Amino acid sequence: MCCILALGARLREPRKPLHSLPIWYAMARMGEGSPGVASALESRQLRHEEPEGMKRPEGMKRRVMAAVVCIAASVGFYWLHFAGRWTVPLGEGRTLWEFMGIASAVMAFRYAVAVLIYDFVRWRGGTVGESKMLSGFVGVLAWLAILGAFVYSLGLLKAVGAVAAGFAGLLLGWSLQAPVSGIAAWVLVTLKRPFRIGDRVLFPSLGLIGDVNRIGLMYTVLDQVGGAIGSEEAIGRNILIPNAMLFQQVAINYTPKAEAAYFLDEVVIRMTYDSDWDTAERILLDAARTVTAEIIRQTGQEPYIRSDMWDYGILLRLRYMTMAKDRPRITHEIVKHIFKAVQRDPRVDMAIPFVYSFRKSTDGVMRGSFPDPDEAIQEVPLDAIDGDTLPEDAGGAETEELTERIRKEGLLQPIVVTAASDGRYRILVGHKRFLACRRLGWRTIAAVVRRQPGVPPPPPSPAPGTSRA
């Protein structure tokens, strides 16, 4: 009767606010002499706000009505059973009306519990998804109960129960292996305490680092470190690790105890070969001592430096003790101190990768001291090339198109010239390319110079910096 009254009170509520009390709480307030459901709901409204994502689903009223209908149907079916009207026997003195009455009562219980679950979850600040999950579980139990009631009404409960019990035992024995292992792992972790709540733990085989938030009966919850960012900082994303997996995983605890919450870390700085060694060491050590002064006081370990030879500089490895949960900040502060100190001191400099070409570096210094080989590609000044030998059709539309292509892509193929005795050049191949480069305002052009017998070589080619305007 209490359930019927509660459901009826819910149906009579005229557009009550979303942030309302559960029915069971409102009914309790009524029993204590409260002015009624409305006043209880109003007092709830004054104290709390509606949790985000908990808007009332439209099907909730239909569930309440379905529960009331199922209760009325159950009462009607039981009346038919006890009155002996239109009896349909099933077995061992049971009738169809008795089974229908049990089934209707179970369904009424299911709908009523779904409504109460929704109110309770909303009161606790949960979401609609949570209430749907719990309601679905109750629905499965309700259908199993109806199936059991049908078997009971047929008088086959003992026979079917024996078979079902054996099958259920086999199923449970197979499906509970992981849960039992999880419980055993939880007991082991609780007693041995390889890690505790708040510790930072690394699981190498899983590729996970996290801070332990909770150690439950079945799961260990970690606040993931890294993952979405390239640093060892907690990002607020929970990871559930089944306790059963702990028997097969290697776990590295960064903070096994308070005095051991520090570990050795390093910052690698690349210095040029012409940097002052003593100054570079002093800059690195001063930065580490400034940032990790409190850690040095706690551990008594001073920072130190190790070095390696590298392709284009010296690798100075600054090693220092750092905090497991504050490593990114400490590294950032040390790098910032070093960078600013290097900028202020001209005696040290950081090495950067640089591709070195001997031929390129000697192009304007040594290369001009040697005669160019025959058929070599040279940068020939445009004003040293005779233009009176150009064909009459050299300045047509094709040359205009070639000029635009050279402007965008550069000269992809050199021209071919011959060197005269007066130091000038005559074009053999590439008249239109020559004309296009002259229109673009170039000072030199890439050309293959062919020697004529008895003609001395031309003067050295200019430096690369003067090849174009």
Tab-separated table of C-alpha atoms in Angstrom:
chain	number	residue	atom	x	y	z
A	1	MET	CA	0.000	0.000	0.000
A	2	CYS	CA	2.883	2.374	0.777
A	3	CYS	CA	4.253	1.781	-2.706
A	4	ILE	CA	0.833	2.500	-4.257
A	5	LEU	CA	0.489	5.726	-2.228
A	6	ALA	CA	3.966	6.841	-3.244
A	7	LEU	CA	3.316	6.207	-6.907
A	8	GLY	CA	-0.068	7.921	-6.702
A	9	ALA	CA	1.506	10.950	-5.069
A	10	ARG	CA	3.981	11.108	-7.921
A	11	LEU	CA	1.192	11.028	-10.499
A	12	ARG	CA	-0.646	13.868	-8.760
A	13	GLU	CA	2.379	16.176	-8.704
A	14	PRO	CA	1.494	19.196	-10.922
A	15	ARG	CA	4.622	20.149	-12.912
A	16	LYS	CA	6.947	19.925	-9.952
A	17	PRO	CA	10.475	21.298	-10.432
A	18	LEU	CA	13.296	19.123	-11.736
A	19	HIS	CA	15.372	19.496	-8.567
A	20	SER	CA	12.972	17.442	-6.411
A	21	LEU	CA	13.439	14.984	-3.596
A	22	PRO	CA	13.110	11.235	-4.091
A	23	ILE	CA	9.651	9.851	-3.384
A	24	TRP	CA	10.876	7.797	-0.452
A	25	TYR	CA	12.303	10.936	1.177
A	26	ALA	CA	9.123	12.912	0.573
A	27	MET	CA	7.017	10.134	2.092
A	28	ALA	CA	9.294	10.021	5.123
A	29	ARG	CA	8.831	13.748	5.559
A	30	MET	CA	5.069	13.254	5.424
A	31	GLY	CA	5.335	10.651	8.197
A	32	GLU	CA	7.237	13.113	10.369
A	33	GLY	CA	4.413	15.634	10.245
A	34	SER	CA	5.674	17.621	7.286
A	35	PRO	CA	3.046	19.770	5.536
A	36	GLY	CA	3.188	17.290	2.651
A	37	VAL	CA	4.940	16.264	-0.457
A	38	ALA	CA	4.885	19.743	-1.953
A	39	SER	CA	6.611	21.355	1.057
A	40	ALA	CA	9.239	18.626	1.130
A	41	LEU	CA	9.946	19.158	-2.538
A	42	GLU	CA	10.134	22.926	-2.042
A	43	SER	CA	12.618	22.533	0.823
A	44	ARG	CA	14.741	20.305	-1.406
A	45	GLN	CA	14.567	22.923	-4.138
A	46	LEU	CA	15.867	25.623	-1.778
A	47	ARG	CA	18.884	23.578	-0.686
A	48	HIS	CA	20.113	21.944	-3.891
A	49	GLU	CA	20.377	22.569	-7.587
A	50	GLU	CA	19.629	20.078	-10.309
A	51	PRO	CA	22.808	18.178	-11.225
A	52	GLU	CA	24.127	18.672	-14.723
A	53	GLY	CA	22.809	16.099	-17.181
A	54	MET	CA	19.927	14.913	-14.938
A	55	LYS	CA	16.922	16.260	-16.811
A	56	ARG	CA	13.817	14.202	-16.216
A	57	PRO	CA	13.325	11.608	-18.988
A	58	GLU	CA	9.940	11.709	-20.709
A	59	GLY	CA	9.333	7.988	-20.124
A	60	MET	CA	9.440	8.309	-16.329
A	61	LYS	CA	5.746	9.172	-16.045
A	62	ARG	CA	4.882	6.221	-18.257
A	63	ARG	CA	6.838	3.937	-15.930
A	64	VAL	CA	4.868	5.197	-12.953
A	65	MET	CA	1.594	4.591	-14.761
A	66	ALA	CA	2.769	1.140	-15.866
A	67	ALA	CA	3.600	0.247	-12.254
A	68	VAL	CA	0.128	1.290	-11.096
A	69	VAL	CA	-1.508	-0.701	-13.915
A	70	CYS	CA	0.593	-3.779	-13.085
A	71	ILE	CA	-0.375	-3.557	-9.406
A	72	ALA	CA	-4.065	-3.313	-10.321
A	73	ALA	CA	-3.705	-6.232	-12.747
A	74	SER	CA	-1.974	-8.329	-10.089
A	75	VAL	CA	-4.818	-7.683	-7.636
A	76	GLY	CA	-7.361	-8.613	-10.314
A	77	PHE	CA	-5.586	-11.842	-11.283
A	78	TYR	CA	-5.313	-12.942	-7.654
A	79	TRP	CA	-9.021	-12.229	-7.147
A	80	LEU	CA	-9.823	-14.474	-10.137
A	81	HIS	CA	-7.526	-17.173	-8.734
A	82	PHE	CA	-9.014	-17.213	-5.246
A	83	ALA	CA	-12.602	-16.783	-6.534
A	84	GLY	CA	-12.183	-19.724	-8.891
A	85	ARG	CA	-13.470	-17.825	-11.929
A	86	TRP	CA	-12.508	-19.126	-15.406
A	87	THR	CA	-9.811	-21.310	-13.914
A	88	VAL	CA	-7.008	-22.479	-16.244
A	89	PRO	CA	-4.979	-25.128	-14.395
A	90	LEU	CA	-1.215	-25.350	-14.985
A	91	GLY	CA	0.006	-27.967	-12.535
A	92	GLU	CA	0.048	-28.990	-8.838
A	93	GLY	CA	-2.942	-26.810	-7.980
A	94	ARG	CA	-1.564	-23.683	-9.675
A	95	THR	CA	-3.600	-21.733	-12.149
A	96	LEU	CA	-2.837	-19.330	-14.953
A	97	TRP	CA	-4.351	-16.471	-12.904
A	98	GLU	CA	-1.901	-17.134	-10.062
A	99	PHE	CA	1.051	-17.009	-12.461
A	100	MET	CA	-0.268	-13.835	-14.101
A	101	GLY	CA	-0.713	-12.263	-10.673
A	102	ILE	CA	2.891	-13.073	-9.736
A	103	ALA	CA	4.191	-11.789	-13.080
A	104	SER	CA	2.207	-8.552	-12.773
A	105	ALA	CA	3.491	-7.994	-9.235
A	106	VAL	CA	7.080	-8.552	-10.378
A	107	MET	CA	6.680	-6.081	-13.257
A	108	ALA	CA	5.111	-3.525	-10.906
A	109	PHE	CA	8.087	-3.960	-8.596
A	110	ARG	CA	10.437	-3.492	-11.546
A	111	TYR	CA	8.844	-0.203	-12.651
A	112	ALA	CA	8.619	1.115	-9.089
A	113	VAL	CA	12.274	0.317	-8.397
A	114	ALA	CA	13.281	1.997	-11.681
A	115	VAL	CA	11.532	5.195	-10.583
A	116	LEU	CA	13.110	5.073	-7.123
A	117	ILE	CA	16.546	4.413	-8.637
A	118	TYR	CA	16.176	7.448	-10.873
A	119	ASP	CA	15.230	9.664	-7.924
A	120	PHE	CA	18.035	8.301	-5.750
A	121	VAL	CA	20.691	8.747	-8.444
A	122	ARG	CA	19.508	12.294	-9.119
A	123	TRP	CA	19.580	13.051	-5.393
A	124	ARG	CA	23.178	11.812	-5.265
A	125	GLY	CA	24.152	14.065	-8.185
A	126	GLY	CA	24.478	11.277	-10.760
A	127	THR	CA	23.558	11.199	-14.434
A	128	VAL	CA	20.737	9.647	-16.423
A	129	GLY	CA	23.146	7.024	-17.726
A	130	GLU	CA	23.733	5.675	-14.226
A	131	SER	CA	20.017	5.266	-13.566
A	132	LYS	CA	19.576	3.505	-16.924
A	133	MET	CA	22.344	1.033	-16.110
A	134	LEU	CA	20.874	0.165	-12.705
A	135	SER	CA	17.339	-0.013	-14.092
A	136	GLY	CA	18.493	-2.387	-16.811
A	137	PHE	CA	20.023	-4.690	-14.213
A	138	VAL	CA	16.762	-4.706	-12.244
A	139	GLY	CA	14.871	-5.470	-15.464
A	140	VAL	CA	16.995	-8.568	-16.127
A	141	LEU	CA	16.366	-9.802	-12.577
A	142	ALA	CA	12.630	-9.223	-13.035
A	143	TRP	CA	12.444	-11.335	-16.195
A	144	LEU	CA	14.429	-14.110	-14.532
A	145	ALA	CA	11.957	-14.007	-11.634
A	146	ILE	CA	9.009	-14.280	-14.053
A	147	LEU	CA	10.662	-17.259	-15.740
A	148	GLY	CA	11.123	-18.911	-12.355
A	149	ALA	CA	7.488	-18.230	-11.473
A	150	PHE	CA	6.336	-19.876	-14.704
A	151	VAL	CA	8.429	-22.986	-14.023
A	152	TYR	CA	7.080	-23.045	-10.467
A	153	SER	CA	3.488	-22.799	-11.732
A	154	LEU	CA	4.061	-25.787	-14.037
A	155	GLY	CA	5.346	-27.846	-11.110
A	156	LEU	CA	8.757	-28.382	-12.735
A	157	LEU	CA	10.781	-26.294	-10.330
A	158	LYS	CA	12.670	-29.222	-8.761
A	159	ALA	CA	13.637	-30.889	-12.044
A	160	VAL	CA	14.527	-27.699	-13.850
A	161	GLY	CA	16.189	-26.319	-10.728
A	162	ALA	CA	18.607	-29.251	-10.489
A	163	VAL	CA	19.693	-28.868	-14.122
A	164	ALA	CA	19.876	-25.078	-13.839
A	165	ALA	CA	21.905	-25.316	-10.632
A	166	GLY	CA	24.507	-27.552	-12.288
A	167	PHE	CA	24.721	-25.339	-15.346
A	168	ALA	CA	24.866	-22.196	-13.207
A	169	GLY	CA	27.653	-23.689	-11.098
A	170	LEU	CA	29.675	-24.485	-14.207
A	171	LEU	CA	29.030	-21.032	-15.625
A	172	LEU	CA	29.948	-19.296	-12.385
A	173	GLY	CA	33.104	-21.356	-11.976
A	174	TRP	CA	34.236	-20.362	-15.446
A	175	SER	CA	33.192	-16.708	-15.326
A	176	LEU	CA	34.394	-15.952	-11.794
A	177	GLN	CA	38.034	-16.818	-12.432
A	178	ALA	CA	39.003	-13.224	-13.140
A	179	PRO	CA	36.896	-11.729	-10.297
A	180	VAL	CA	38.323	-14.213	-7.788
A	181	SER	CA	41.835	-13.403	-9.021
A	182	GLY	CA	41.001	-9.711	-8.688
A	183	ILE	CA	39.878	-10.139	-5.096
A	184	ALA	CA	43.038	-12.110	-4.312
A	185	ALA	CA	45.145	-9.349	-5.894
A	186	TRP	CA	43.282	-6.727	-3.871
A	187	VAL	CA	44.037	-8.632	-0.660
A	188	LEU	CA	47.700	-8.938	-1.670
A	189	VAL	CA	48.032	-5.244	-2.513
A	190	THR	CA	46.278	-4.259	0.715
A	191	LEU	CA	48.550	-6.411	2.875
A	192	LYS	CA	51.898	-6.083	1.063
A	193	ARG	CA	51.319	-2.508	-0.165
A	194	PRO	CA	53.630	-2.491	-3.209
A	195	PHE	CA	51.955	0.817	-3.987
A	196	ARG	CA	49.554	3.000	-2.048
A	197	ILE	CA	46.950	5.620	-2.825
A	198	GLY	CA	48.783	8.703	-4.058
A	199	ASP	CA	51.833	6.836	-5.402
A	200	ARG	CA	52.980	7.283	-8.994
A	201	VAL	CA	53.208	3.882	-10.676
A	202	LEU	CA	54.539	2.788	-14.073
A	203	PHE	CA	53.313	-0.363	-15.848
A	204	PRO	CA	55.921	-0.869	-18.624
A	205	SER	CA	54.107	-3.674	-20.453
A	206	LEU	CA	50.929	-1.567	-20.635
A	207	GLY	CA	52.741	1.680	-21.391
A	208	LEU	CA	50.863	3.440	-18.575
A	209	ILE	CA	51.984	5.883	-15.899
A	210	GLY	CA	49.513	7.152	-13.338
A	211	ASP	CA	48.849	8.293	-9.806
A	212	VAL	CA	46.887	5.750	-7.781
A	213	ASN	CA	43.470	7.222	-6.952
A	214	ARG	CA	41.631	4.212	-5.576
A	215	ILE	CA	42.295	0.535	-4.926
A	216	GLY	CA	38.940	-1.235	-5.094
A	217	LEU	CA	37.838	-4.809	-4.766
A	218	MET	CA	37.951	-5.398	-8.529
A	219	TYR	CA	39.770	-2.415	-10.050
A	220	THR	CA	42.688	-0.106	-9.337
A	221	VAL	CA	41.974	3.426	-10.579
A	222	LEU	CA	44.853	5.566	-11.882
A	223	ASP	CA	44.932	9.247	-12.776
A	224	GLN	CA	46.813	8.973	-16.069
A	225	VAL	CA	50.143	10.759	-16.388
A	226	GLY	CA	51.093	11.851	-19.908
A	227	GLY	CA	49.143	10.210	-22.692
A	228	ALA	CA	47.397	13.247	-24.150
A	229	ILE	CA	50.448	15.488	-23.536
A	230	GLY	CA	54.156	14.954	-24.042
A	231	SER	CA	55.100	15.326	-20.399
A	232	GLU	CA	54.879	13.429	-17.119
A	233	GLU	CA	51.982	15.393	-15.660
A	234	ALA	CA	48.624	14.090	-14.439
A	235	ILE	CA	45.923	14.900	-16.999
A	236	GLY	CA	42.822	13.986	-14.950
A	237	ARG	CA	41.802	10.967	-17.037
A	238	ASN	CA	40.914	7.888	-14.969
A	239	ILE	CA	42.227	4.485	-16.043
A	240	LEU	CA	40.681	1.332	-14.556
A	241	ILE	CA	43.115	-1.580	-14.318
A	242	PRO	CA	41.562	-4.936	-13.320
A	243	ASN	CA	43.220	-6.222	-10.175
A	244	ALA	CA	43.523	-9.667	-11.769
A	245	MET	CA	46.111	-8.216	-14.172
A	246	LEU	CA	48.399	-7.199	-11.309
A	247	PHE	CA	49.620	-10.798	-10.977
A	248	GLN	CA	51.036	-10.605	-14.520
A	249	GLN	CA	52.334	-7.020	-14.638
A	250	VAL	CA	55.628	-5.445	-13.629
A	251	ALA	CA	54.885	-2.308	-11.602
A	252	ILE	CA	57.507	0.384	-10.983
A	253	ASN	CA	56.695	2.616	-8.023
A	254	TYR	CA	58.197	6.088	-8.329
A	255	THR	CA	57.295	6.923	-4.723
A	256	PRO	CA	57.625	3.757	-2.581
A	257	LYS	CA	58.049	5.868	0.558
A	258	ALA	CA	58.103	9.518	1.493
A	259	GLU	CA	61.884	9.793	1.778
A	260	ALA	CA	62.315	7.949	-1.529
A	261	ALA	CA	59.987	10.151	-3.595
A	262	TYR	CA	63.019	11.467	-5.510
A	263	PHE	CA	64.923	9.948	-8.407
A	264	LEU	CA	67.805	10.907	-10.692
A	265	ASP	CA	66.960	12.948	-13.774
A	266	GLU	CA	69.037	14.762	-16.390
A	267	VAL	CA	68.943	17.668	-18.809
A	268	VAL	CA	71.136	17.401	-21.909
A	269	ILE	CA	72.663	20.611	-23.303
A	270	ARG	CA	74.704	20.699	-26.524
A	271	MET	CA	77.585	23.158	-26.393
A	272	THR	CA	79.833	24.201	-29.273
A	273	TYR	CA	83.468	23.113	-29.359
A	274	ASP	CA	84.682	26.681	-28.922
A	275	SER	CA	82.640	27.288	-25.732
A	276	ASP	CA	84.458	27.817	-22.440
A	277	TRP	CA	84.153	24.508	-20.578
A	278	ASP	CA	84.362	25.851	-17.027
A	279	THR	CA	81.792	28.552	-17.708
A	280	ALA	CA	79.388	26.050	-19.252
A	281	GLU	CA	79.686	23.716	-16.250
A	282	ARG	CA	79.154	26.579	-13.831
A	283	ILE	CA	75.991	27.721	-15.657
A	284	LEU	CA	74.480	24.235	-15.595
A	285	LEU	CA	75.303	23.501	-11.962
A	286	ASP	CA	74.090	26.909	-10.767
A	287	ALA	CA	70.763	26.376	-12.537
A	288	ALA	CA	70.265	22.959	-10.930
A	289	ARG	CA	71.252	24.199	-7.459
A	290	THR	CA	68.884	27.159	-7.729
A	291	VAL	CA	65.845	25.148	-8.816
A	292	THR	CA	66.398	22.025	-6.667
A	293	ALA	CA	67.695	23.692	-3.507
A	294	GLU	CA	65.004	22.102	-1.311
A	295	ILE	CA	65.552	18.663	-2.851
A	296	ILE	CA	69.302	18.944	-2.263
A	297	ARG	CA	68.603	19.774	1.372
A	298	GLN	CA	66.279	16.765	1.713
A	299	THR	CA	68.473	14.221	-0.084
A	300	GLY	CA	71.962	15.614	0.460
A	301	GLN	CA	72.881	14.859	-3.180
A	302	GLU	CA	74.455	17.623	-5.246
A	303	PRO	CA	73.947	17.886	-9.015
A	304	TYR	CA	76.827	16.818	-11.235
A	305	ILE	CA	77.775	16.742	-14.918
A	306	ARG	CA	78.791	14.010	-17.333
A	307	SER	CA	79.835	14.703	-20.930
A	308	ASP	CA	80.094	13.024	-24.345
A	309	MET	CA	81.654	13.943	-27.669
A	310	TRP	CA	79.114	14.581	-30.379
A	311	ASP	CA	79.168	15.203	-34.130
A	312	TYR	CA	78.881	18.976	-33.882
A	313	GLY	CA	79.378	19.774	-30.219
A	314	ILE	CA	79.802	18.568	-26.653
A	315	LEU	CA	76.904	16.897	-24.837
A	316	LEU	CA	76.824	18.128	-21.254
A	317	ARG	CA	74.512	15.927	-19.173
A	318	LEU	CA	73.334	17.765	-16.072
A	319	ARG	CA	72.150	15.171	-13.561
A	320	TYR	CA	70.207	16.043	-10.434
A	321	MET	CA	67.632	14.625	-8.038
A	322	THR	CA	64.043	15.494	-8.920
A	323	MET	CA	60.583	14.870	-7.507
A	324	ALA	CA	58.534	12.123	-9.120
A	325	LYS	CA	55.339	14.178	-9.369
A	326	ASP	CA	56.997	17.531	-10.147
A	327	ARG	CA	59.504	16.490	-12.772
A	328	PRO	CA	58.112	18.527	-15.734
A	329	ARG	CA	58.124	21.804	-13.793
A	330	ILE	CA	61.636	21.269	-12.441
A	331	THR	CA	62.972	20.432	-15.906
A	332	HIS	CA	61.315	23.543	-17.348
A	333	GLU	CA	62.805	25.807	-14.667
A	334	ILE	CA	66.314	24.396	-15.119
A	335	VAL	CA	66.200	24.742	-18.917
A	336	LYS	CA	64.944	28.324	-18.596
A	337	HIS	CA	67.770	29.262	-16.209
A	338	ILE	CA	70.380	27.703	-18.506
A	339	PHE	CA	68.997	29.359	-21.633
A	340	LYS	CA	68.974	32.839	-20.095
A	341	ALA	CA	72.487	32.403	-18.683
A	342	VAL	CA	73.854	31.284	-22.068
A	343	GLN	CA	72.270	34.307	-23.733
A	344	ARG	CA	73.994	36.626	-21.253
A	345	ASP	CA	77.469	35.042	-21.466
A	346	PRO	CA	79.367	35.348	-24.790
A	347	ARG	CA	81.880	32.674	-23.747
A	348	VAL	CA	79.422	29.817	-24.284
A	349	ASP	CA	77.054	28.926	-27.086
A	350	MET	CA	74.670	26.095	-27.889
A	351	ALA	CA	75.420	23.842	-30.861
A	352	ILE	CA	72.885	23.396	-33.625
A	353	PRO	CA	72.991	20.947	-36.573
A	354	PHE	CA	74.653	22.391	-39.702
A	355	VAL	CA	75.312	20.644	-43.030
A	356	TYR	CA	78.863	21.500	-44.110
A	357	SER	CA	79.961	21.403	-47.754
A	358	PHE	CA	83.657	21.851	-48.602
A	359	ARG	CA	82.908	22.700	-52.202
A	360	LYS	CA	80.336	25.308	-51.227
A	361	SER	CA	82.558	26.889	-48.602
A	362	THR	CA	85.526	27.225	-50.978
A	363	ASP	CA	83.462	28.359	-53.948
A	364	GLY	CA	84.413	32.010	-53.591
A	365	VAL	CA	87.843	31.607	-51.971
A	366	MET	CA	89.920	28.734	-53.336
A	367	ARG	CA	87.982	27.650	-56.387
A	368	GLY	CA	88.776	30.813	-58.297
A	369	SER	CA	92.502	30.068	-58.029
A	370	PHE	CA	92.172	27.061	-60.350
A	371	PRO	CA	91.095	27.021	-64.016
A	372	ASP	CA	87.645	25.573	-64.655
A	373	PRO	CA	87.654	22.219	-66.493
A	374	ASP	CA	86.326	21.934	-70.007
A	375	GLU	CA	82.562	21.539	-70.424
A	376	ALA	CA	82.054	22.686	-66.792
A	377	ILE	CA	78.940	24.611	-65.770
A	378	GLN	CA	79.884	28.161	-64.817
A	379	GLU	CA	78.124	31.355	-63.854
A	380	VAL	CA	78.744	33.589	-66.870
A	381	PRO	CA	77.927	37.331	-66.703
A	382	LEU	CA	75.066	38.214	-69.023
A	383	ASP	CA	76.778	41.380	-70.235
A	384	ALA	CA	79.725	39.238	-71.424
A	385	ILE	CA	77.509	37.298	-73.830
A	386	ASP	CA	77.005	38.718	-77.319
A	387	GLY	CA	73.337	39.201	-78.020
A	388	ASP	CA	73.660	40.142	-81.669
A	389	THR	CA	73.627	36.455	-82.614
A	390	LEU	CA	70.057	35.941	-81.348
A	391	PRO	CA	67.609	34.602	-83.961
A	392	GLU	CA	64.848	36.873	-85.221
A	393	ASP	CA	62.042	34.836	-83.570
A	394	ALA	CA	63.719	34.748	-80.124
A	395	GLY	CA	61.395	37.347	-78.596
A	396	GLY	CA	58.052	35.767	-79.405
A	397	ALA	CA	55.238	34.387	-77.235
A	398	GLU	CA	57.233	31.258	-76.492
A	399	THR	CA	59.915	33.379	-74.857
A	400	GLU	CA	57.296	35.161	-72.739
A	401	GLU	CA	55.997	31.819	-71.487
A	402	LEU	CA	59.547	30.622	-70.810
A	403	THR	CA	60.255	33.802	-68.840
A	404	GLU	CA	57.316	33.172	-66.504
A	405	ARG	CA	58.330	29.549	-65.998
A	406	ILE	CA	61.913	30.511	-65.125
A	407	ARG	CA	60.590	33.180	-62.745
A	408	LYS	CA	58.635	30.506	-60.817
A	409	GLU	CA	60.896	27.455	-61.088
A	410	GLY	CA	64.343	28.832	-61.874
A	411	LEU	CA	66.661	27.929	-64.736
A	412	LEU	CA	66.537	24.138	-64.941
A	413	GLN	CA	68.985	23.722	-67.869
A	414	PRO	CA	72.123	25.779	-68.619
A	415	ILE	CA	72.831	27.353	-71.975
A	416	VAL	CA	75.836	26.391	-74.108
A	417	VAL	CA	78.349	29.080	-75.135
A	418	THR	CA	81.810	29.311	-76.677
A	419	ALA	CA	84.575	31.544	-75.373
A	420	ALA	CA	86.132	33.998	-77.814
A	421	SER	CA	89.668	35.360	-77.657
A	422	ASP	CA	88.407	38.773	-76.522
A	423	GLY	CA	86.917	37.278	-73.324
A	424	ARG	CA	83.349	37.371	-74.567
A	425	TYR	CA	80.955	34.492	-75.192
A	426	ARG	CA	78.762	33.482	-78.082
A	427	ILE	CA	75.600	31.402	-77.644
A	428	LEU	CA	75.451	28.007	-79.292
A	429	VAL	CA	72.310	26.614	-77.621
A	430	GLY	CA	69.737	28.384	-75.453
A	431	HIS	CA	69.045	31.730	-77.078
A	432	LYS	CA	65.522	31.965	-75.632
A	433	ARG	CA	66.672	31.020	-72.146
A	434	PHE	CA	69.334	33.724	-72.325
A	435	LEU	CA	66.774	36.308	-73.414
A	436	ALA	CA	64.353	35.243	-70.635
A	437	CYS	CA	67.037	35.560	-67.949
A	438	ARG	CA	68.028	38.992	-69.274
A	439	ARG	CA	64.394	40.122	-69.103
A	440	LEU	CA	64.251	38.928	-65.486
A	441	GLY	CA	67.207	41.165	-64.655
A	442	TRP	CA	69.698	38.420	-63.819
A	443	ARG	CA	73.367	39.373	-63.790
A	444	THR	CA	74.753	35.901	-64.451
A	445	ILE	CA	73.479	32.719	-66.057
A	446	ALA	CA	74.502	29.085	-65.754
A	447	ALA	CA	76.310	28.067	-68.927
A	448	VAL	CA	78.421	25.227	-70.328
A	449	VAL	CA	81.556	26.857	-71.755
A	450	ARG	CA	83.188	25.136	-74.690
A	451	ARG	CA	86.783	26.064	-75.429
A	452	GLN	CA	88.028	26.829	-78.894
A	453	PRO	CA	91.547	25.756	-79.813
A	454	GLY	CA	94.086	28.490	-79.147
A	455	VAL	CA	91.704	30.564	-77.005
A	456	PRO	CA	92.876	31.169	-73.400
A	457	PRO	CA	90.448	30.458	-70.525
A	458	PRO	CA	88.247	33.319	-69.326
A	459	PRO	CA	88.860	35.062	-66.001
A	460	PRO	CA	87.677	33.318	-62.772
A	461	SER	CA	83.923	33.098	-62.172
A	462	PRO	CA	82.491	35.568	-59.633
A	463	ALA	CA	81.538	34.530	-56.094
A	464	PRO	CA	78.109	32.961	-55.579
A	465	GLY	CA	76.824	36.029	-53.810
A	466	THR	CA	76.972	38.080	-57.012
A	467	SER	CA	75.297	35.541	-59.290
A	468	ARG	CA	71.935	37.299	-59.432
A	469	ALA	CA	70.359	40.633	-58.814
